[in-house]
XYZ file of C-alpha atoms in Angstrom:
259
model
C -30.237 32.926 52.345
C -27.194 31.430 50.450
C -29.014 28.954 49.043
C -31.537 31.877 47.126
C -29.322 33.547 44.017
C -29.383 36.979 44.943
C -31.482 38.139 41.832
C -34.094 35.518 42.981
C -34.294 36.632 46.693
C -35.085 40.273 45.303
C -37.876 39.348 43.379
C -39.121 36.922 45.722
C -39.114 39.721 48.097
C -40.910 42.256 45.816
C -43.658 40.020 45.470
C -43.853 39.955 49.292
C -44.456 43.230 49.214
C -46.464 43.577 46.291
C -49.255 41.384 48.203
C -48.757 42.627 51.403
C -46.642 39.801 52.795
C -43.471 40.468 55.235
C -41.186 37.945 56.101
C -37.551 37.583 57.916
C -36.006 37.722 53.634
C -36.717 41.014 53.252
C -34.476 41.949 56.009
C -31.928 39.970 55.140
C -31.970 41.247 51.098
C -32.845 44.789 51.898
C -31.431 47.254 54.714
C -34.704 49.371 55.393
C -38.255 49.357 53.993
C -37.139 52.615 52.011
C -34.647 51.036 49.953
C -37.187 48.083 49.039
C -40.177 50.971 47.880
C -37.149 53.277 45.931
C -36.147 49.527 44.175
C -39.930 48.802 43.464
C -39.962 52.585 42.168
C -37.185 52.124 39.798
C -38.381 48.993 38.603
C -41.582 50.045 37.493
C -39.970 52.969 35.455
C -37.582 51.240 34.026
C -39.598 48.114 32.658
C -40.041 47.872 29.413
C -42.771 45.406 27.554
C -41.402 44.988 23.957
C -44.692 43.891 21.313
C -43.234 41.738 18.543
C -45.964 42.134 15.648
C -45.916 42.098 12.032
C -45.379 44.330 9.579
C -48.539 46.571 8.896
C -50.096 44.838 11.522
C -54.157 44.508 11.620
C -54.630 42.923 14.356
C -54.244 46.118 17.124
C -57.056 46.918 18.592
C -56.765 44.361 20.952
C -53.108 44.834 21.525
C -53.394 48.364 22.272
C -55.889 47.804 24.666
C -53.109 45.999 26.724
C -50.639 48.067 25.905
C -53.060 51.076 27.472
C -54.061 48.803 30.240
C -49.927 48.740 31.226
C -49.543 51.821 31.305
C -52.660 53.282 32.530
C -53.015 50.971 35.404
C -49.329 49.943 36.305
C -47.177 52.594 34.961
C -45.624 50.279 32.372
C -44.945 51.175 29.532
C -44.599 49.388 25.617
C -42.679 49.525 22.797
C -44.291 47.755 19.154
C -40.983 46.097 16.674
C -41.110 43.541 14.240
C -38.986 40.933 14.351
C -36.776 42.344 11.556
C -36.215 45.464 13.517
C -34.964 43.786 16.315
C -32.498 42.035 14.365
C -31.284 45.026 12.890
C -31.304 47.187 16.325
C -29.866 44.432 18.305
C -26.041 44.196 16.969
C -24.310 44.269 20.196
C -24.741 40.409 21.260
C -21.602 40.971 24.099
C -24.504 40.458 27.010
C -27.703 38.790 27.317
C -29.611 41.931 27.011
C -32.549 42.587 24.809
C -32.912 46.348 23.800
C -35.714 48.461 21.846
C -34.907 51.988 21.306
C -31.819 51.653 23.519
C -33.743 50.374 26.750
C -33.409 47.122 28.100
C -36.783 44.590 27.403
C -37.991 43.180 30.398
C -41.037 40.803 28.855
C -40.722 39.918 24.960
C -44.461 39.649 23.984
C -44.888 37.961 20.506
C -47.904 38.765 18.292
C -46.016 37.205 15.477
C -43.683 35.012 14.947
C -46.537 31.965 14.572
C -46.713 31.549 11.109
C -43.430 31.152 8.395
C -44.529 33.976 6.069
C -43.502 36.058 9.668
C -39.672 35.271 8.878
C -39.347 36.240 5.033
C -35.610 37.036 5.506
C -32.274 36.480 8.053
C -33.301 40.074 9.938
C -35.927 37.891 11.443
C -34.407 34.496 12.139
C -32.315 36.897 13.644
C -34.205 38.663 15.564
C -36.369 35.636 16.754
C -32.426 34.301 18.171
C -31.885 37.557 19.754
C -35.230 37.217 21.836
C -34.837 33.884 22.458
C -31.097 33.929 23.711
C -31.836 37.168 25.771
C -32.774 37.683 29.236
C -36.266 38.729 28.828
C -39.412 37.178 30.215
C -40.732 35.522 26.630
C -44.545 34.900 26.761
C -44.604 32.273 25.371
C -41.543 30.527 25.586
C -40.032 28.409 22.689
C -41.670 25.380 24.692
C -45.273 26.375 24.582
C -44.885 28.165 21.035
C -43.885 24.610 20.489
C -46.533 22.492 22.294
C -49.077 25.180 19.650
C -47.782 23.574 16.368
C -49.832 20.761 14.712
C -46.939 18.221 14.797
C -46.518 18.094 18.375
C -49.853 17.804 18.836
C -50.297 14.749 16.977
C -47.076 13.380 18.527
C -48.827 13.571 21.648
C -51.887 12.237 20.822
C -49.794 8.598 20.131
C -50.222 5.800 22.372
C -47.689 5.980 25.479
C -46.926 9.332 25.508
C -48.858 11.260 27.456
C -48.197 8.380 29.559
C -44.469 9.409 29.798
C -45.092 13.042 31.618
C -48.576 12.233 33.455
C -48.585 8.818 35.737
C -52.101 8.730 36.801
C -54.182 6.658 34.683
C -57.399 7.942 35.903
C -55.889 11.722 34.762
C -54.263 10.415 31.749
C -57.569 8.522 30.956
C -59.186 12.213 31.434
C -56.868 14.079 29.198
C -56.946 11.058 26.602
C -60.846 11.441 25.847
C -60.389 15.200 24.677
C -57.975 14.266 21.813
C -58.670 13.507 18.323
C -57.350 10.458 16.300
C -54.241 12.335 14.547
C -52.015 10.636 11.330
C -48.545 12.130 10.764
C -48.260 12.584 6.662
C -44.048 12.541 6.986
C -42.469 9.765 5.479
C -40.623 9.053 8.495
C -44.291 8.711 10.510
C -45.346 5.188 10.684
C -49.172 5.691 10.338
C -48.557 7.866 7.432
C -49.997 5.271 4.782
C -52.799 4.375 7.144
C -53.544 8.000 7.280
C -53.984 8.172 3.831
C -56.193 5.426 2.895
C -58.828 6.505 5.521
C -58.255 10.058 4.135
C -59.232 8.812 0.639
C -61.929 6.564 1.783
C -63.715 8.805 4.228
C -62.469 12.198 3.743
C -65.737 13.724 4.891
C -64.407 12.141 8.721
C -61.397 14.294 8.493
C -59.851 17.887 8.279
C -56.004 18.516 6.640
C -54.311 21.145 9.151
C -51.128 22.745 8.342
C -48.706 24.161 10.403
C -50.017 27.136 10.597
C -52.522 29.096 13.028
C -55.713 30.754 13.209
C -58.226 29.957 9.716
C -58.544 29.378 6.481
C -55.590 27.361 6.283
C -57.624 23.638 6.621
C -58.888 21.353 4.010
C -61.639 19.771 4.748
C -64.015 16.389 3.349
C -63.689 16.038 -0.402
C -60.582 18.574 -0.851
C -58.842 16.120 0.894
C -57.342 13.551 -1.292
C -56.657 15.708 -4.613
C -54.539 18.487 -2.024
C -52.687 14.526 -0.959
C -52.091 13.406 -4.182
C -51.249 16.897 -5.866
C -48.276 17.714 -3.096
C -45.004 15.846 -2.720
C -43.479 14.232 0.116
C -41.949 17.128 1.597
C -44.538 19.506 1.207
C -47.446 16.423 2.669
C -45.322 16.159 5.529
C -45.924 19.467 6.730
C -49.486 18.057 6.868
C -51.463 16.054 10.023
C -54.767 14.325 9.233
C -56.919 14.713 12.090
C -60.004 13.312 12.764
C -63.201 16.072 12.463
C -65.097 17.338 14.721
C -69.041 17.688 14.314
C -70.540 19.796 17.010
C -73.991 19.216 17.857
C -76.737 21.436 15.729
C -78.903 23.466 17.834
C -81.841 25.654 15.939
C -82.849 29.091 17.142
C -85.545 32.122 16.311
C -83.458 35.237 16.040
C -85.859 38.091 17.051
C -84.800 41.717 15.663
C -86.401 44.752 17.680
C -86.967 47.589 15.525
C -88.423 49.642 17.750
């Protein structure tokens, strides 16, 4: 038991519960199986899901169909901020606590945050810290939001570095044939020239992706080399080349039913 933080061994024994498991920890964390339902009790009325979405946001049907779900089936319930409100709300940065509408967040859900037009101002950066730095479950985490951006996508598609995480060749070999060929455009990326010349001389191979998500953000075939040649290096470095996709064309008879 000494070797299991406290705050671990209660959660780990929570779980237990949750799927029906007993074992000799929940003895040892809790005195009686009363005191382990009233703390699974509190919990659940006390936990707060905190929606980080933009301002105006279109997007809700689907998030309100979660945040229904949470509530409706586990008794959880949601709270919807942008990230400028929780920079403003959150002044009191003496703990590690995260708080909408004076409750503590539990799990910091972001449906924004992807995109730079999301942080127009320092209320956001700050808010974005405040999640971040807090004690709150982040889905994702800084790592994955990461792993999502262009740049680090093309940084793993180089030679050797897959190879630095993932030691089976036959798995590495597996994961290698689902990746494009990627160019960085940065001036500091040393296939950036190489990039360009098969952008200009086959631009109908490749797409132009930004760091951004979701469409209407790509360039594709002949757009290509005027949107190179009209940006400067800073702005072209924000920029990966990757190599397009063509899926395979498959013709169908719609029938419509009007009866």
């Amino acid at each position: 038991m000494e070797a299991i933080p406290s705050a671990f061994a209660r959660a780990l024994v929570l779980y237990e519960y949750k799927c029906n498991i007993r074992t000799q920890l929940s003895k040892e964390v809790f005195d009686d199986e009363r005191q382990l339902k009233a703390e699974l009790a509190r919990q659940k009325s006390s936990t707060l899901v905190l929606f980080v979405v933009q301002p105006d946001e279109r997007n809700i049907a689907d998030q309100r169909f979660l945040e229904f779900e949470l509530l409706s089936r586990y008794g959880i319930r949601s709270v919807r901020k942008t990230l400028a409100a929780i920079g403003e709300e959150n002044q009191d940065r003496s703990d590690s606590i995260l708080r909408a509408n004076e409750e503590e967040v539990a799990i910091s859900y972001f449906r924004a945050g992807y995109t730079p037009d999301d942080y127009p101002n320092e209320s956001c950066w700050l808010g974005r810290e405040l999640i971040e730095s807090s004690r709150s479950i982040k889905c994702p985490d800084i790592a994955t939001h990461l792993l999502g951006t262009k740049k680090v996508q093309q940084y793993l598609a180089k030679d050797g570095v897959v190879e630095k995480y993932i030691f089976d060749d036959e798995a590495v070999r597996r994961i290698r044939a689902t990746f494009a060929t990627q160019y960085g455009l940065g001036v500091h990326d040393d296939d950036r020239e190489l990039g360009i010349a098969a952008a200009k001389a086959s631009p109908e191979l490749f797409v132009l992706k930004p760091q951004r998500e979701g469409g209407g953000n790509n360039i594709f075939g002949a757009g290509i080399p005027s949107h190179i040649e009209s940006m400067d290096d800073s702005a072209l470095s924000a920029f990966v080349l990757q190599e397009r996709f063509f899926p395979t064309v498959r013709y169908f008879l719609l029938y419509l039913c009007l009866f």
